[in-house]
Amino acid sequence: MKKNNPFGELFYRSLKKTLLIMRIAILFLVLGILQVHATDAYSQKTRLSLNFSNAELIDVLDEIEEESGFYFLYNEKLLDTYREVDITADNQLISNILDNLFAGTDVKYSIIDSKIILAPEYLTKEDGELAVQQQQTITGTVTDAKTGEPMVGVNVRVKGSTIGAITDIAGKYSLLSEVDPNATLVFSFIGYQTMEVPVAGRQIIDIQLVSEVLGLEEVVVIGYGTVKKSDLTGAVSSIKSADLVQSEGRTRVDEALVGKMPGVQVQFTDGEPGSAPKIIIRGVGSITAGTGPLYVVDGMPVDNIDALNMKDIENINILKDASSTAIYGSRGANGVVIITTKRGTEGSPIISFDVYSGWQKVSRIREMLNSYQQAKYFIDGLKQRLLDMGRDVSGHPSTWDIPAAAEALDVVEGRNTRDVNPLDYVLRTAPTQNYSLSVKGSANKIKYSLSGEYLTQDGIIIESDYKRLAFRSNLDIQINDKLKVNVNLNPTYIHRNKVEASGHSSEPTHISVIGTATTLHNYFPILASDEEPQGNATYYLSDEGYYKFEGYGAESNILNPVAIAKEINRDNTQTGFLGNLNIIYNLLDELSVNAMLGGYIQNVKETYWRPNLPDVFYGHAGYADASDQRSWDQEWIMEYILNYDNSFGGHNLSAMGGFTAQKNTYHNSYFESNRFSSNYIETLNAASEITGGYSNIYEFSLMSYLARLNYNYNNRYYFTSSVRMDGSSRFGSENRWGTFPSVALTWRVSEESFMGNIEFVSDMKIRASLGATGNHNIGNYEHLSTVGFTNFPAGSGYVPTSVHNPYLGWEKQRQWNFALETSLFNGRLNFNIEYFNSLSSDLLLDVNIPRITGFNSALKNVGEVRNRGWEFSMASTIIAASNFRWATDFNISGYKNKVLSLDENDAPIISSTHITQVGRPIGMFRGWIVDEERPIFLNWEMIAEGPVWAPGTNAESRPGDRIFVDVNGDGHIGSEDRVEMGSPYPDFYYGMTNNFSYKNLSLAVSLNGVQGNQIFSESARSNFNTKGRMKSVIEAWNYWMSEDDIGDGKTPRPHHNPIGGNRQQWGSWALQDGSFLRISNINLSYEIPDELIQRTRLNIYSVRVYCTAINPFIFTNFNGFNPEVSHRPGDNLRPGMDLNDYPIAKSIVFGVNMTF
Amino acid sequence: MKNIFYLSGIFLLIILMGSCEDFLDLEPPSELVTGKVYNSESDFDQAVLGCYAQLLGIYGNRWQIGDLRADDMWQEAQNMTSQVLVDTYTGHTASDNIWNNGYSLIHYANTALKKINDFEFNNKNSLIAELKFLRAFVYFDFVRVFGDVPLIKEPVLPDEAMEIGRTDLNIIYEDLIIPDFKEAINNLPSHRTGEDIGRATKGAATALLGKVYLTKKDFDNAETTLKSLTTMGYSLLADFNDIYDWNNNEHHSEYIFDIEYSSNPNIPGSSFTNNFSPNWDLYRAHFNIGGVLDNCGSPTEEFYNLFEEGDLRQPISVSHGFTGDDGVFIEIPLGANLPSTICLKYAVQVDNNGNGEANWTVIRYADVLLMLSEAMNENEKTNEALTYLNQVRERAGLEALSGLTQAEMRNAIEKERRLEFFGEGNRWFDLVRWGKAYEVLESLGMKEYMVLWPIPQLQIDLIGNPDILPQNPGYEGL
């Protein structure tokens, strides 16, 4: 080639160097992308058989496309598609076939996803000879709009002329002739939308091409199979490993789902390290049975995903509507979470090492009275009592008829200035660390993905911690062209030191770290190392170095929070082994059979030890307490699935049918003793006798037949139908088998010809589905009649203790789902709107039955609950410049729950805090409602107006007491005025994620929130009971003291012996707004530039450093540790309760991720 | 490699062909299902004992029906509003208790009776007889307390139960109570020995059948049936007080059938000591009665005055105090919010509240003698009847009566029963049987319809159809 311009040559030489560096970088990037993408479902290991002689290349390529699911991208001008070729291949790897096909030509291929890009070799050369050899007028880079990767072989042409160019491996093009500044460039590439760009005098024009099938080629895992996202007919939400990256630093996989999916509530109800979030999919559809979703990991249904390593996850798909979940039959009603783990990739090993380290501390604490306020509150409460009794309170409080407690007077009169929150003693900044290592690759037809993880996390309450060790080995063995075997093995180990965090604390028998720490006044010393407060009160220090809180006038008899945390040991170990073997055999091209055998074992061991320390645990003085609890959970499953897949003349058909059986056996045992002669040995062998215990075995078996048909015509009209028949040992003999059908219709409007003109609509789909599912979480043997033993002086006998109910069956759910999916502007803006209406019927209730049966109640399938809701989600790419991207995902959902019927008489189910009645949602709060207009009686005139509490009794309301709403209008407040008073259900909940990337830097910010629910704070019984012997919340301040000193006019007076319903359980004063907005995640990560890595001369492929802040900010009016409360997580009838539960943490972690 | 496929295919076929139902039919390894028991003689023996245990619940507060609702007993019931209040005749947990526990027992008995047919063993007829005895025993209470009730002779499922209404009590007598007792008489042993002491005997069935006939005013059959007992070896104890010496032999010559309680920690005890205790700390301390209770079933002062001078039954039936450990009689202090009288029949030391040794006497020989006397008097054999009445009187240290007319005799028997059986659950049933309940109790607030008790309202509500299960008149809308 000519090099006749020395000046130009100099210029080009320096340019060449720069370009070289850039290209090397880009090459690495492309290689990296190639490798990353090689993990996808379509991979190079695909095998084909071909037999062509003297055929044109284009026919061979067509055949390969048809056989393999790959499609070719190439520039027709650069590829001689009419070249005659001979090729014979018998079940050869596609790479081998392509090697043969293009042997001796200059064509190179690369495989990305299911795309095979063909381009002449010179375009892929590194030195970019083409670009520098000729005079150029316009240059630029063409990249893929979605992935940002450079595109090779793109046709660039000046409109209306013969001037043109092709992009090279780096996506670079150069036009070599003069171009009219007013001309228009046309960029075209098969599979991508052609773009026309006016030159407008520019010399550099960078372009992003948009795939015509953007995002729709993604494969979504549904139950017992996969479909292309474009062919999806049900409501399925997905999250991929790439989206999980921003949650690096979270302990559990399910935590990463928070706020990411519409219709899926992920609640952090318990801050204990390693504890599972509560997941509710599309509302609560059961009154007494379980509401958790079914988890399926690599085809294995499992009880929990406690030990899953987040870095192993390839994707998570949540099936929400009944047409998707019906394939799981009697287990589908609460939704199904399908988790797929990463598999091995073709090629040399890729080793990843990730380490992060961080700290956590309490997210927020309850705001309470300080020492002075609390002491004054107590003394004023005493004064109120004495005034009620008509006693003289003019003298010094120590001279009153009931003298004020010395410890409170010390504070009020300045002798004791201590003001330290006891929470400071039991909460801490806790470190966390995680190391994970994985290797993926292939060797001798075996693809492997091996990983190990070690996680250690201290709890934010002292003495609590969590350690996890998890290994995984996923092997794919191609035995021959028809037979493939997949093996997954996953051993895990979890160890936890637990503390007794939760619960009330008003008695010395109450053992709760948070309860005692929020009950104890700030002016008491706690440990021997504390300075003993000055003043007249005396403080008792036990030999063990803990102050003892007993016998104080101003404080309840409670335990020392530090002692509870330190002296009591609860040690929990969990080991698990999950494994399955998949044999996939291709009977015909269209027909394959998949046999799966799997099983898991999970062992849990928990030991408890409370030493006998009479001065410390004085509620249990004189004896120690120990228990030893073990469980063994084992399950095996087998599954045989036939898959059929065919297309003909626009008809696309796939069908699946199969059989599966599984059996679970659960053993547990528990032994306890309090007969220990010393504190030296903590195990039961030191006890003189075992004082209690049990051991049980439970079994459960399930056998199912399932089938599904997916049909579409021209990718335009879709029909899906599935059916599952489940036989379960949990159900009565007359109702052992159930059938769960579903049907779904989808119309892809955007494929219609009349939509052809509406260019901004890239995809539009209308879906409707109806399906039936069940909830089998009802206990193992409820349908059987069992006997119980009784003793009689003439000997022991037995009697039947439960009714035989051969008709007992699963709880049923029928759900309608309607959806509109729209993708606009080449997939840059996506909307999805869903509406569902699900009716849960045959709900299990223990209903009263005529006593002539011999029993007073029996479990029956009677209740009905409806959930109706909507979901909206939006995904948009706001900015997609070559080095800056901003994408936003947003979702919002809401549902309304309504009980349609209960038992025969529809009798409401009432507990002390909740009521469940027909026509209202399950588990609404129940109590006396404080009158918002007139919250307290300010004076005797108002008392005269009423309504007063319990007139004529000692508890009758007086000025300063609360005013309740007289619901039944009888003029006074009594038990009939205790009614539904609030709702634990939000009006809506939402989540949003913003992803920014600038060059090598990425930032992800996620938030989530709920709006409109209330929280029933059971701790108000201690902390807002107006009595003042337990530390009070800040809301108790500014109280009424006399007709002339009314405080804020709405806060009731303190009272040493509360009257007027101030302390009754329960009232609306214990309710708080539960709405919150939380920044759940901020993740900042930086990819170290390749040239820096190169300089190290180490064999490092990539290095990424990151920092994640988890739950850094929360905005809420709730005065507590955590607005996502669930004190009784399994109890659907009593939701929304808060009781000093383990507080949740906010945390920050720093990590580095290296790939070799 | 194809072998693997074929093997798995064969495996699949085996599974499909094999019995699915077996795979799905799982029984709990740690719980006993009904299907596993009722399989052997010892199983059925235990099933029968299970029914007996149910009696403990039924009879725990039967005194509230048999005595408290009648005229000789009262109780202060501030904290016991759920119990029977004599002054208002409200509160019916005692009758609810009979219905609920009674139908459970009937179900247990019917279940065992149904299953026992499939087996053959030596003791089978005796066990069947015992089950029928228990079933008839409960039904006899049912018809006397509630009138017409559902007649359940086989186990019923909940859905079937919704359609079952009340059966005329005469049909229940003819269909179940009388034939069941007769079968029991034929097949039950005359005596129980060893561990079996306390279980039903031929004598118990005979005595109860006699009471059934007497209640039905079938005096001929009553006389024959009751008379047969006089030759079965029963006799009155010499000392009336010995009947209530619960720490000694409870199964003496006068005993015919009791509800058996035991203070053994693993066996339910009785709470009769509490139930007949005033809220008097000295008394409670003496018998080790704990807890906060009101004054419970106390005899009235009028009842105290009914006894003739020298009636040996008076000191234990109705007393103005008790004798302490040192043998000194302690009188109830006046004006201390206490009743003036106590019944001492169940006054024994208890080691724990509600875990007393005292039995509930269902029927004893004195009852047989007085019933026989009553039947014969109605059969116009007044003179012969007098001999049986006098046996009871003489044991009580009273002079024998003579030369009474039939009507005078009736009054004498009625008074004798009233004095003999105070606190043993007979007075109310006697008054109803004699048709005198309303006449005697009207002044205490009784209405005419109250000869029957209400059916538990929950049961009425559950059926929700008065055409199937109506409430007893007067109690509608409780």
mmCIF file of N, CA, C and O in Angstrom, chain A residues 608-610 624-628 670-674 676 682-684:
data_model
loop_
_atom_site.group_PDB
_atom_site.id
_atom_site.type_symbol
_atom_site.label_atom_id
_atom_site.label_comp_id
_atom_site.label_asym_id
_atom_site.label_seq_id
_atom_site.Cartn_x
_atom_site.Cartn_y
_atom_site.Cartn_z
ATOM 1 N N TYR A 608 -28.910 -25.170 74.168
ATOM 2 C CA TYR A 608 -29.208 -23.983 74.965
ATOM 3 C C TYR A 608 -28.642 -24.194 76.358
ATOM 4 O O TYR A 608 -28.719 -25.287 76.911
ATOM 5 N N TRP A 609 -28.091 -23.154 76.899
ATOM 6 C CA TRP A 609 -27.569 -23.260 78.258
ATOM 7 C C TRP A 609 -27.755 -21.935 78.984
ATOM 8 O O TRP A 609 -27.323 -20.892 78.507
ATOM 9 N N ARG A 610 -28.445 -22.015 80.114
ATOM 10 C CA ARG A 610 -28.528 -20.868 81.006
ATOM 11 C C ARG A 610 -28.000 -21.330 82.351
ATOM 12 O O ARG A 610 -28.559 -22.229 82.972
ATOM 13 N N ALA A 624 -30.259 -24.310 86.841
ATOM 14 C CA ALA A 624 -29.795 -24.007 85.498
ATOM 15 C C ALA A 624 -30.784 -24.597 84.502
ATOM 16 O O ALA A 624 -31.683 -25.347 84.878
ATOM 17 N N ASP A 625 -30.616 -24.268 83.261
ATOM 18 C CA ASP A 625 -31.524 -24.747 82.231
ATOM 19 C C ASP A 625 -30.708 -25.153 81.020
ATOM 20 O O ASP A 625 -29.847 -24.382 80.595
ATOM 21 N N ALA A 626 -30.955 -26.329 80.497
ATOM 22 C CA ALA A 626 -30.240 -26.717 79.284
ATOM 23 C C ALA A 626 -31.166 -27.519 78.400
ATOM 24 O O ALA A 626 -32.057 -28.219 78.880
ATOM 25 N N SER A 627 -30.977 -27.381 77.113
ATOM 26 C CA SER A 627 -31.737 -28.225 76.205
ATOM 27 C C SER A 627 -30.878 -28.574 75.008
ATOM 28 O O SER A 627 -29.883 -27.904 74.720
ATOM 29 N N ASP A 628 -31.276 -29.632 74.355
ATOM 30 C CA ASP A 628 -30.545 -30.130 73.203
ATOM 31 C C ASP A 628 -31.583 -30.569 72.190
ATOM 32 O O ASP A 628 -32.409 -31.428 72.458
ATOM 33 N N TYR A 670 -35.893 -33.467 71.118
ATOM 34 C CA TYR A 670 -35.629 -32.362 72.028
ATOM 35 C C TYR A 670 -35.569 -32.930 73.438
ATOM 36 O O TYR A 670 -36.429 -33.724 73.822
ATOM 37 N N PHE A 671 -34.511 -32.553 74.144
ATOM 38 C CA PHE A 671 -34.419 -32.988 75.538
ATOM 39 C C PHE A 671 -33.986 -31.807 76.386
ATOM 40 O O PHE A 671 -33.190 -30.991 75.939
ATOM 41 N N GLU A 672 -34.525 -31.731 77.568
ATOM 42 C CA GLU A 672 -34.173 -30.604 78.421
ATOM 43 C C GLU A 672 -34.042 -31.072 79.857
ATOM 44 O O GLU A 672 -34.567 -32.123 80.239
ATOM 45 N N SER A 673 -33.322 -30.248 80.604
ATOM 46 C CA SER A 673 -33.214 -30.541 82.024
ATOM 47 C C SER A 673 -32.893 -29.256 82.766
ATOM 48 O O SER A 673 -32.272 -28.346 82.226
ATOM 49 N N ASN A 674 -33.355 -29.195 84.007
ATOM 50 C CA ASN A 674 -32.920 -28.096 84.864
ATOM 51 C C ASN A 674 -32.297 -28.652 86.151
ATOM 52 O O ASN A 674 -32.210 -27.987 87.143
ATOM 53 N N PHE A 676 -29.123 -29.489 87.329
ATOM 54 C CA PHE A 676 -27.667 -29.455 87.247
ATOM 55 C C PHE A 676 -27.110 -29.104 88.619
ATOM 56 O O PHE A 676 -27.626 -28.207 89.282
ATOM 57 N N GLU A 682 -22.125 -27.805 80.386
ATOM 58 C CA GLU A 682 -23.340 -27.233 79.816
ATOM 59 C C GLU A 682 -24.173 -28.251 79.058
ATOM 60 O O GLU A 682 -25.225 -27.930 78.548
ATOM 61 N N THR A 683 -23.689 -29.471 78.952
ATOM 62 C CA THR A 683 -24.462 -30.457 78.206
ATOM 63 C C THR A 683 -25.272 -31.314 79.167
ATOM 64 O O THR A 683 -25.010 -31.374 80.370
ATOM 65 N N LEU A 684 -26.245 -32.005 78.602
ATOM 66 C CA LEU A 684 -27.222 -32.699 79.438
ATOM 67 C C LEU A 684 -26.636 -33.865 80.230
ATOM 68 O O LEU A 684 -27.251 -34.327 81.176
#
